[in-house]
Amino acid sequence: MILILYGIWSYTDRSSWEQTPDSRLKRIESFGKNLKKGNLLGIQPWMYPIDYSNEINFSKKIQSYLEEASKKGYINPKTIVVFPEYLGTWLVVAGEKTSVVKSNKLEDSMRTLILSNPVSFIFNFSKHKERIKSETHF
């Protein structure tokens, strides 16, 4: 009975709501001249936890920045767009419980994430420990 209740708790209240992204550009810098030979566009998006709650919100947020840059004339067929390296790291919470996304403390979010996915956590944790052991024995 306890396992059934745990299973129900684990799979209920998963975040799937969609939100209109907030893509206000706070700062824009332009260097050089537009020679129509291509350009490099760096975007540092301001992300909120809700943006990582599901793939749709994340995609909408990124798309909103690209659309805003396009409206301002920064994107053409020869444009290379660059985002921060770890921008997608927090997609690990996509589809997780709403409390994971809405929590004000990282510790609380991580605890709920682990408790609602114990098999995955134990598997990946043990795999990581094995990898560390193999890397330290050269």
CSV table of N, CA and C in Angstrom, one decimal:
chain,number,residue,atom,x,y,z
A,1,MET,N,0.8,-1.2,0.0
A,1,MET,CA,0.0,0.0,0.0
A,1,MET,C,0.9,1.3,0.0
A,2,ILE,N,2.0,1.2,0.8
A,2,ILE,CA,2.9,2.4,0.9
A,2,ILE,C,3.5,2.6,-0.5
A,3,LEU,N,3.9,1.6,-1.2
A,3,LEU,CA,4.5,1.7,-2.5
A,3,LEU,C,3.5,2.3,-3.5
A,4,ILE,N,2.3,1.9,-3.4
A,4,ILE,CA,1.2,2.5,-4.3
A,4,ILE,C,1.1,4.0,-4.1
A,5,LEU,N,0.9,4.3,-2.8
A,5,LEU,CA,0.8,5.8,-2.4
A,5,LEU,C,2.0,6.6,-2.9
A,6,TYR,N,3.2,6.0,-2.7
A,6,TYR,CA,4.5,6.6,-3.1
A,6,TYR,C,4.5,6.8,-4.6
A,7,GLY,N,4.1,5.8,-5.3
A,7,GLY,CA,4.0,5.9,-6.8
A,7,GLY,C,3.1,7.0,-7.3
A,8,ILE,N,1.9,7.1,-6.6
A,8,ILE,CA,1.0,8.1,-7.0
A,8,ILE,C,1.6,9.5,-6.7
A,9,TRP,N,2.2,9.7,-5.5
A,9,TRP,CA,2.8,10.9,-5.2
A,9,TRP,C,3.9,11.3,-6.2
A,10,SER,N,4.7,10.3,-6.5
A,10,SER,CA,5.9,10.5,-7.4
A,10,SER,C,5.5,11.0,-8.7
A,11,TYR,N,4.3,10.6,-9.3
A,11,TYR,CA,4.0,10.9,-10.6
A,11,TYR,C,2.9,11.9,-10.7
A,12,THR,N,2.4,12.5,-9.6
A,12,THR,CA,1.4,13.6,-9.7
A,12,THR,C,2.1,14.9,-9.6
A,13,ASP,N,1.3,15.9,-10.0
A,13,ASP,CA,1.8,17.3,-9.9
A,13,ASP,C,3.1,17.6,-10.7
A,14,ARG,N,3.2,16.9,-11.8
A,14,ARG,CA,4.4,17.2,-12.7
A,14,ARG,C,4.1,18.5,-13.4
A,15,SER,N,5.2,19.3,-13.6
A,15,SER,CA,5.0,20.6,-14.2
A,15,SER,C,4.8,20.4,-15.7
A,16,SER,N,3.7,20.9,-16.2
A,16,SER,CA,3.5,20.9,-17.6
A,16,SER,C,2.8,22.1,-18.1
A,17,TRP,N,2.7,23.1,-17.3
A,17,TRP,CA,2.0,24.3,-17.7
A,17,TRP,C,2.9,25.2,-18.6
A,18,GLU,N,2.3,25.9,-19.5
A,18,GLU,CA,3.0,26.7,-20.4
A,18,GLU,C,2.9,28.2,-20.0
A,19,GLN,N,3.9,28.9,-20.3
A,19,GLN,CA,3.9,30.3,-19.9
A,19,GLN,C,4.4,31.2,-21.1
A,20,THR,N,3.9,32.4,-21.2
A,20,THR,CA,4.4,33.3,-22.2
A,20,THR,C,5.8,33.8,-21.7
A,21,PRO,N,6.8,33.7,-22.5
A,21,PRO,CA,8.2,34.0,-22.0
A,21,PRO,C,8.4,35.5,-21.8
A,22,ASP,N,9.2,35.9,-20.9
A,22,ASP,CA,9.6,37.3,-20.6
A,22,ASP,C,10.9,37.4,-21.3
A,23,SER,N,11.0,38.1,-22.4
A,23,SER,CA,12.2,38.2,-23.1
A,23,SER,C,12.7,39.7,-23.3
A,24,ARG,N,12.4,40.5,-22.3
A,24,ARG,CA,12.9,41.9,-22.4
A,24,ARG,C,14.4,41.9,-22.5
A,25,LEU,N,14.8,42.6,-23.5
A,25,LEU,CA,16.3,42.8,-23.6
A,25,LEU,C,16.7,44.0,-22.7
A,26,LYS,N,17.5,43.7,-21.8
A,26,LYS,CA,17.9,44.7,-20.8
A,26,LYS,C,19.1,45.5,-21.3
A,27,ARG,N,20.0,44.9,-22.1
A,27,ARG,CA,21.2,45.5,-22.6
A,27,ARG,C,21.5,45.0,-24.0
A,28,ILE,N,21.8,45.9,-24.8
A,28,ILE,CA,22.2,45.6,-26.2
A,28,ILE,C,23.5,46.3,-26.5
A,29,GLU,N,24.5,45.6,-27.0
A,29,GLU,CA,25.7,46.2,-27.4
A,29,GLU,C,26.0,45.8,-28.8
A,30,SER,N,26.5,46.8,-29.6
A,30,SER,CA,26.9,46.5,-31.0
A,30,SER,C,28.3,47.0,-31.2
A,31,PHE,N,29.1,46.2,-31.8
A,31,PHE,CA,30.5,46.6,-32.1
A,31,PHE,C,30.8,46.4,-33.6
A,32,GLY,N,31.5,47.3,-34.1
A,32,GLY,CA,31.9,47.2,-35.5
A,32,GLY,C,30.8,47.8,-36.5
A,33,LYS,N,31.1,47.6,-37.8
A,33,LYS,CA,30.2,48.1,-38.8
A,33,LYS,C,29.5,46.9,-39.5
A,34,ASN,N,28.3,47.1,-40.0
A,34,ASN,CA,27.5,46.1,-40.7
A,34,ASN,C,28.0,46.1,-42.1
A,35,LEU,N,28.9,45.2,-42.4
A,35,LEU,CA,29.5,45.1,-43.8
A,35,LEU,C,28.7,44.0,-44.6
A,36,LYS,N,27.6,43.5,-44.1
A,36,LYS,CA,26.8,42.5,-44.8
A,36,LYS,C,27.6,41.2,-45.1
A,37,LYS,N,28.6,40.9,-44.4
A,37,LYS,CA,29.4,39.7,-44.6
A,37,LYS,C,29.2,38.7,-43.5
A,38,GLY,N,28.2,38.9,-42.6
A,38,GLY,CA,27.9,38.0,-41.6
A,38,GLY,C,28.3,38.7,-40.2
A,39,ASN,N,27.7,38.1,-39.2
A,39,ASN,CA,27.9,38.7,-37.9
A,39,ASN,C,27.8,37.6,-36.8
A,40,LEU,N,28.3,37.9,-35.7
A,40,LEU,CA,28.3,37.0,-34.5
A,40,LEU,C,27.4,37.6,-33.5
A,41,LEU,N,26.3,36.9,-33.1
A,41,LEU,CA,25.3,37.4,-32.1
A,41,LEU,C,25.4,36.6,-30.9
A,42,GLY,N,25.8,37.2,-29.8
A,42,GLY,CA,25.9,36.6,-28.5
A,42,GLY,C,24.6,36.9,-27.7
A,43,ILE,N,23.9,35.9,-27.2
A,43,ILE,CA,22.7,36.2,-26.4
A,43,ILE,C,22.9,35.6,-25.0
A,44,GLN,N,22.7,36.4,-24.0
A,44,GLN,CA,22.8,36.0,-22.6
A,44,GLN,C,21.4,36.1,-22.1
A,45,PRO,N,20.6,35.0,-22.2
A,45,PRO,CA,19.2,35.1,-21.8
A,45,PRO,C,19.0,35.1,-20.3
A,46,TRP,N,18.0,35.9,-19.8
A,46,TRP,CA,17.7,35.9,-18.4
A,46,TRP,C,16.7,34.8,-18.2
A,47,MET,N,17.0,33.7,-17.6
A,47,MET,CA,16.1,32.6,-17.4
A,47,MET,C,15.6,32.5,-16.0
A,48,TYR,N,14.3,32.1,-15.9
A,48,TYR,CA,13.6,31.9,-14.7
A,48,TYR,C,13.3,30.4,-14.5
A,49,PRO,N,13.1,29.9,-13.3
A,49,PRO,CA,12.8,28.5,-13.1
A,49,PRO,C,11.7,28.0,-14.0
A,50,ILE,N,10.6,28.8,-14.2
A,50,ILE,CA,9.5,28.3,-15.0
A,50,ILE,C,10.0,28.0,-16.5
A,51,ASP,N,11.0,28.7,-16.9
A,51,ASP,CA,11.5,28.5,-18.3
A,51,ASP,C,12.1,27.1,-18.5
A,52,TYR,N,12.4,26.4,-17.4
A,52,TYR,CA,13.0,25.1,-17.4
A,52,TYR,C,12.0,24.0,-17.1
A,53,SER,N,10.7,24.4,-16.8
A,53,SER,CA,9.7,23.5,-16.3
A,53,SER,C,9.3,22.4,-17.4
A,54,ASN,N,9.5,22.8,-18.6
A,54,ASN,CA,9.2,21.9,-19.7
A,54,ASN,C,9.9,22.4,-21.0
A,55,GLU,N,10.0,21.5,-21.9
A,55,GLU,CA,10.7,21.8,-23.2
A,55,GLU,C,10.1,23.0,-24.0
A,56,ILE,N,8.7,23.0,-23.9
A,56,ILE,CA,8.0,24.0,-24.6
A,56,ILE,C,8.3,25.4,-24.1
A,57,ASN,N,8.3,25.6,-22.8
A,57,ASN,CA,8.7,26.9,-22.2
A,57,ASN,C,10.1,27.3,-22.5
A,58,PHE,N,11.0,26.4,-22.4
A,58,PHE,CA,12.4,26.6,-22.8
A,58,PHE,C,12.5,27.1,-24.2
A,59,SER,N,11.9,26.3,-25.1
A,59,SER,CA,12.0,26.6,-26.5
A,59,SER,C,11.4,28.0,-26.8
A,60,LYS,N,10.2,28.3,-26.2
A,60,LYS,CA,9.6,29.6,-26.4
A,60,LYS,C,10.5,30.7,-25.9
A,61,LYS,N,11.1,30.5,-24.8
A,61,LYS,CA,12.0,31.6,-24.3
A,61,LYS,C,13.1,31.9,-25.2
A,62,ILE,N,13.8,30.8,-25.7
A,62,ILE,CA,14.9,31.0,-26.6
A,62,ILE,C,14.4,31.6,-27.9
A,63,GLN,N,13.3,31.1,-28.4
A,63,GLN,CA,12.7,31.7,-29.7
A,63,GLN,C,12.4,33.2,-29.5
A,64,SER,N,11.9,33.6,-28.3
A,64,SER,CA,11.5,35.0,-28.1
A,64,SER,C,12.8,35.9,-28.2
A,65,TYR,N,13.9,35.4,-27.7
A,65,TYR,CA,15.1,36.2,-27.8
A,65,TYR,C,15.6,36.3,-29.3
A,66,LEU,N,15.4,35.2,-30.0
A,66,LEU,CA,15.8,35.2,-31.4
A,66,LEU,C,14.9,36.2,-32.2
A,67,GLU,N,13.6,36.1,-31.9
A,67,GLU,CA,12.7,37.0,-32.6
A,67,GLU,C,12.9,38.5,-32.3
A,68,GLU,N,13.2,38.8,-31.0
A,68,GLU,CA,13.6,40.1,-30.6
A,68,GLU,C,14.8,40.6,-31.3
A,69,ALA,N,15.8,39.8,-31.4
A,69,ALA,CA,17.1,40.2,-32.1
A,69,ALA,C,16.8,40.4,-33.6
A,70,SER,N,15.9,39.5,-34.2
A,70,SER,CA,15.6,39.6,-35.6
A,70,SER,C,14.9,41.0,-35.9
A,71,LYS,N,13.9,41.3,-35.0
A,71,LYS,CA,13.2,42.6,-35.1
A,71,LYS,C,14.2,43.8,-35.1
A,72,LYS,N,15.2,43.7,-34.3
A,72,LYS,CA,16.2,44.8,-34.2
A,72,LYS,C,17.2,44.7,-35.4
A,73,GLY,N,17.1,43.8,-36.3
A,73,GLY,CA,18.0,43.7,-37.4
A,73,GLY,C,19.3,43.0,-37.2
A,74,TYR,N,19.5,42.3,-36.1
A,74,TYR,CA,20.7,41.6,-35.7
A,74,TYR,C,20.9,40.2,-36.4
A,75,ILE,N,19.8,39.7,-37.0
A,75,ILE,CA,19.9,38.4,-37.6
A,75,ILE,C,19.7,38.5,-39.1
A,76,ASN,N,20.6,37.8,-39.8
A,76,ASN,CA,20.5,37.7,-41.3
A,76,ASN,C,21.0,36.3,-41.6
A,77,PRO,N,20.9,35.9,-42.9
A,77,PRO,CA,21.3,34.5,-43.3
A,77,PRO,C,22.7,34.1,-42.9
A,78,LYS,N,23.6,35.1,-42.7
A,78,LYS,CA,25.0,34.8,-42.4
A,78,LYS,C,25.3,35.0,-40.9
A,79,THR,N,24.3,35.1,-40.0
A,79,THR,CA,24.5,35.3,-38.6
A,79,THR,C,24.8,34.0,-37.9
A,80,ILE,N,25.8,34.0,-37.0
A,80,ILE,CA,26.0,32.9,-36.1
A,80,ILE,C,25.6,33.3,-34.7
A,81,VAL,N,24.7,32.6,-34.1
A,81,VAL,CA,24.1,32.9,-32.8
A,81,VAL,C,24.8,32.0,-31.8
A,82,VAL,N,25.3,32.6,-30.7
A,82,VAL,CA,26.0,31.9,-29.6
A,82,VAL,C,25.2,32.1,-28.3
A,83,PHE,N,25.0,31.0,-27.6
A,83,PHE,CA,24.4,31.1,-26.3
A,83,PHE,C,25.4,30.6,-25.2
A,84,PRO,N,25.2,30.8,-23.9
A,84,PRO,CA,26.1,30.3,-22.9
A,84,PRO,C,26.1,28.8,-22.9
A,85,GLU,N,27.3,28.3,-22.6
A,85,GLU,CA,27.6,26.8,-22.7
A,85,GLU,C,26.6,26.0,-21.9
A,86,TYR,N,26.3,26.4,-20.7
A,86,TYR,CA,25.5,25.6,-19.8
A,86,TYR,C,24.0,26.0,-19.7
A,87,LEU,N,23.5,26.7,-20.7
A,87,LEU,CA,22.2,27.2,-20.8
A,87,LEU,C,21.1,26.2,-20.5
A,88,GLY,N,21.3,25.0,-21.1
A,88,GLY,CA,20.3,23.9,-20.9
A,88,GLY,C,20.5,23.0,-19.7
A,89,THR,N,21.4,23.3,-18.9
A,89,THR,CA,21.7,22.4,-17.8
A,89,THR,C,20.5,22.1,-16.9
A,90,TRP,N,19.7,23.2,-16.6
A,90,TRP,CA,18.6,23.0,-15.7
A,90,TRP,C,17.4,22.4,-16.4
A,91,LEU,N,17.5,22.0,-17.6
A,91,LEU,CA,16.4,21.2,-18.2
A,91,LEU,C,16.2,19.9,-17.5
A,92,VAL,N,17.1,19.6,-16.6
A,92,VAL,CA,17.0,18.3,-15.8
A,92,VAL,C,15.7,18.4,-15.0
A,93,VAL,N,15.1,19.5,-14.8
A,93,VAL,CA,13.8,19.6,-14.0
A,93,VAL,C,12.6,19.6,-14.9
A,94,ALA,N,12.8,19.6,-16.2
A,94,ALA,CA,11.7,19.5,-17.2
A,94,ALA,C,10.8,18.4,-16.9
A,95,GLY,N,9.5,18.6,-16.7
A,95,GLY,CA,8.5,17.6,-16.5
A,95,GLY,C,8.5,17.1,-15.0
A,96,GLU,N,9.3,17.7,-14.1
A,96,GLU,CA,9.3,17.3,-12.7
A,96,GLU,C,8.1,17.9,-12.0
A,97,LYS,N,8.1,17.6,-10.7
A,97,LYS,CA,7.0,18.1,-9.8
A,97,LYS,C,7.0,19.6,-9.8
A,98,THR,N,5.9,20.2,-9.7
A,98,THR,CA,5.8,21.7,-9.6
A,98,THR,C,6.6,22.3,-8.5
A,99,SER,N,6.6,21.6,-7.4
A,99,SER,CA,7.3,22.1,-6.2
A,99,SER,C,8.8,22.2,-6.5
A,100,VAL,N,9.4,21.4,-7.4
A,100,VAL,CA,10.8,21.5,-7.7
A,100,VAL,C,11.1,22.8,-8.4
A,101,VAL,N,10.2,23.2,-9.3
A,101,VAL,CA,10.3,24.5,-10.1
A,101,VAL,C,10.0,25.7,-9.2
A,102,LYS,N,9.0,25.6,-8.3
A,102,LYS,CA,8.6,26.8,-7.6
A,102,LYS,C,9.3,27.0,-6.2
A,103,SER,N,10.2,26.1,-5.8
A,103,SER,CA,10.9,26.2,-4.6
A,103,SER,C,11.8,27.4,-4.6
A,104,ASN,N,12.0,28.0,-3.4
A,104,ASN,CA,12.9,29.1,-3.3
A,104,ASN,C,14.3,28.6,-2.9
A,105,LYS,N,14.4,27.4,-2.5
A,105,LYS,CA,15.7,26.8,-2.1
A,105,LYS,C,16.1,25.7,-3.0
A,106,LEU,N,17.4,25.7,-3.4
A,106,LEU,CA,17.9,24.6,-4.3
A,106,LEU,C,17.9,23.3,-3.5
A,107,GLU,N,18.2,23.3,-2.2
A,107,GLU,CA,18.2,22.1,-1.5
A,107,GLU,C,16.9,21.4,-1.5
A,108,ASP,N,15.8,22.2,-1.3
A,108,ASP,CA,14.4,21.6,-1.3
A,108,ASP,C,14.1,21.0,-2.7
A,109,SER,N,14.5,21.7,-3.7
A,109,SER,CA,14.2,21.2,-5.1
A,109,SER,C,15.0,19.9,-5.3
A,110,MET,N,16.2,19.9,-4.9
A,110,MET,CA,17.0,18.7,-5.1
A,110,MET,C,16.5,17.5,-4.3
A,111,ARG,N,16.0,17.8,-3.1
A,111,ARG,CA,15.5,16.7,-2.3
A,111,ARG,C,14.2,16.1,-2.9
A,112,THR,N,13.3,17.0,-3.4
A,112,THR,CA,12.1,16.5,-4.1
A,112,THR,C,12.4,15.8,-5.3
A,113,LEU,N,13.4,16.3,-6.1
A,113,LEU,CA,13.8,15.6,-7.3
A,113,LEU,C,14.3,14.2,-7.1
A,114,ILE,N,15.1,14.1,-6.0
A,114,ILE,CA,15.7,12.7,-5.7
A,114,ILE,C,14.6,11.8,-5.2
A,115,LEU,N,13.7,12.3,-4.3
A,115,LEU,CA,12.7,11.5,-3.7
A,115,LEU,C,11.6,11.0,-4.8
A,116,SER,N,11.4,11.8,-5.8
A,116,SER,CA,10.4,11.5,-6.8
A,116,SER,C,11.0,10.6,-7.9
A,117,ASN,N,12.4,10.4,-7.9
A,117,ASN,CA,13.0,9.6,-8.9
A,117,ASN,C,14.1,8.8,-8.3
A,118,PRO,N,13.8,8.0,-7.3
A,118,PRO,CA,14.9,7.3,-6.5
A,118,PRO,C,15.7,6.3,-7.4
A,119,VAL,N,15.0,5.5,-8.3
A,119,VAL,CA,15.7,4.5,-9.1
A,119,VAL,C,16.7,5.2,-10.0
A,120,SER,N,16.3,6.2,-10.7
A,120,SER,CA,17.2,7.0,-11.6
A,120,SER,C,18.3,7.6,-10.8
A,121,PHE,N,18.0,8.1,-9.6
A,121,PHE,CA,19.1,8.7,-8.8
A,121,PHE,C,20.1,7.7,-8.4
A,122,ILE,N,19.7,6.6,-7.8
A,122,ILE,CA,20.6,5.6,-7.3
A,122,ILE,C,21.4,5.0,-8.5
A,123,PHE,N,20.8,4.8,-9.6
A,123,PHE,CA,21.5,4.2,-10.8
A,123,PHE,C,22.6,5.2,-11.2
A,124,ASN,N,22.3,6.5,-11.4
A,124,ASN,CA,23.2,7.5,-11.8
A,124,ASN,C,24.3,7.8,-10.8
A,125,PHE,N,23.9,7.8,-9.5
A,125,PHE,CA,24.8,8.1,-8.5
A,125,PHE,C,25.9,7.0,-8.4
A,126,SER,N,25.5,5.7,-8.5
A,126,SER,CA,26.4,4.6,-8.4
A,126,SER,C,27.3,4.6,-9.6
A,127,LYS,N,26.8,4.9,-10.8
A,127,LYS,CA,27.5,5.0,-12.0
A,127,LYS,C,28.6,6.1,-11.9
A,128,HIS,N,28.2,7.2,-11.3
A,128,HIS,CA,29.2,8.3,-11.2
A,128,HIS,C,30.3,7.9,-10.2
A,129,LYS,N,29.9,7.3,-9.1
A,129,LYS,CA,31.0,6.8,-8.1
A,129,LYS,C,31.9,5.9,-8.8
A,130,GLU,N,31.5,5.0,-9.6
A,130,GLU,CA,32.3,4.0,-10.3
A,130,GLU,C,33.3,4.8,-11.2
A,131,ARG,N,32.8,5.8,-11.9
A,131,ARG,CA,33.6,6.5,-12.8
A,131,ARG,C,34.7,7.3,-12.1
A,132,ILE,N,34.3,7.8,-11.0
A,132,ILE,CA,35.3,8.5,-10.2
A,132,ILE,C,36.4,7.6,-9.7
A,133,LYS,N,36.0,6.4,-9.2
A,133,LYS,CA,37.0,5.4,-8.8
A,133,LYS,C,38.0,5.0,-10.0
A,134,SER,N,37.4,4.8,-11.2
A,134,SER,CA,38.2,4.4,-12.3
A,134,SER,C,39.2,5.6,-12.8
A,135,GLU,N,38.7,6.8,-12.6
A,135,GLU,CA,39.6,7.9,-13.0
A,135,GLU,C,40.7,8.2,-12.0
A,136,THR,N,40.5,7.8,-10.7
A,136,THR,CA,41.5,8.1,-9.7
A,136,THR,C,42.6,7.0,-9.7
A,137,HIS,N,42.3,5.8,-10.3
A,137,HIS,CA,43.3,4.8,-10.3
A,137,HIS,C,44.0,4.7,-11.7
A,138,PHE,N,45.1,5.4,-11.9
A,138,PHE,CA,45.7,5.4,-13.2
A,138,PHE,C,46.8,4.5,-13.2
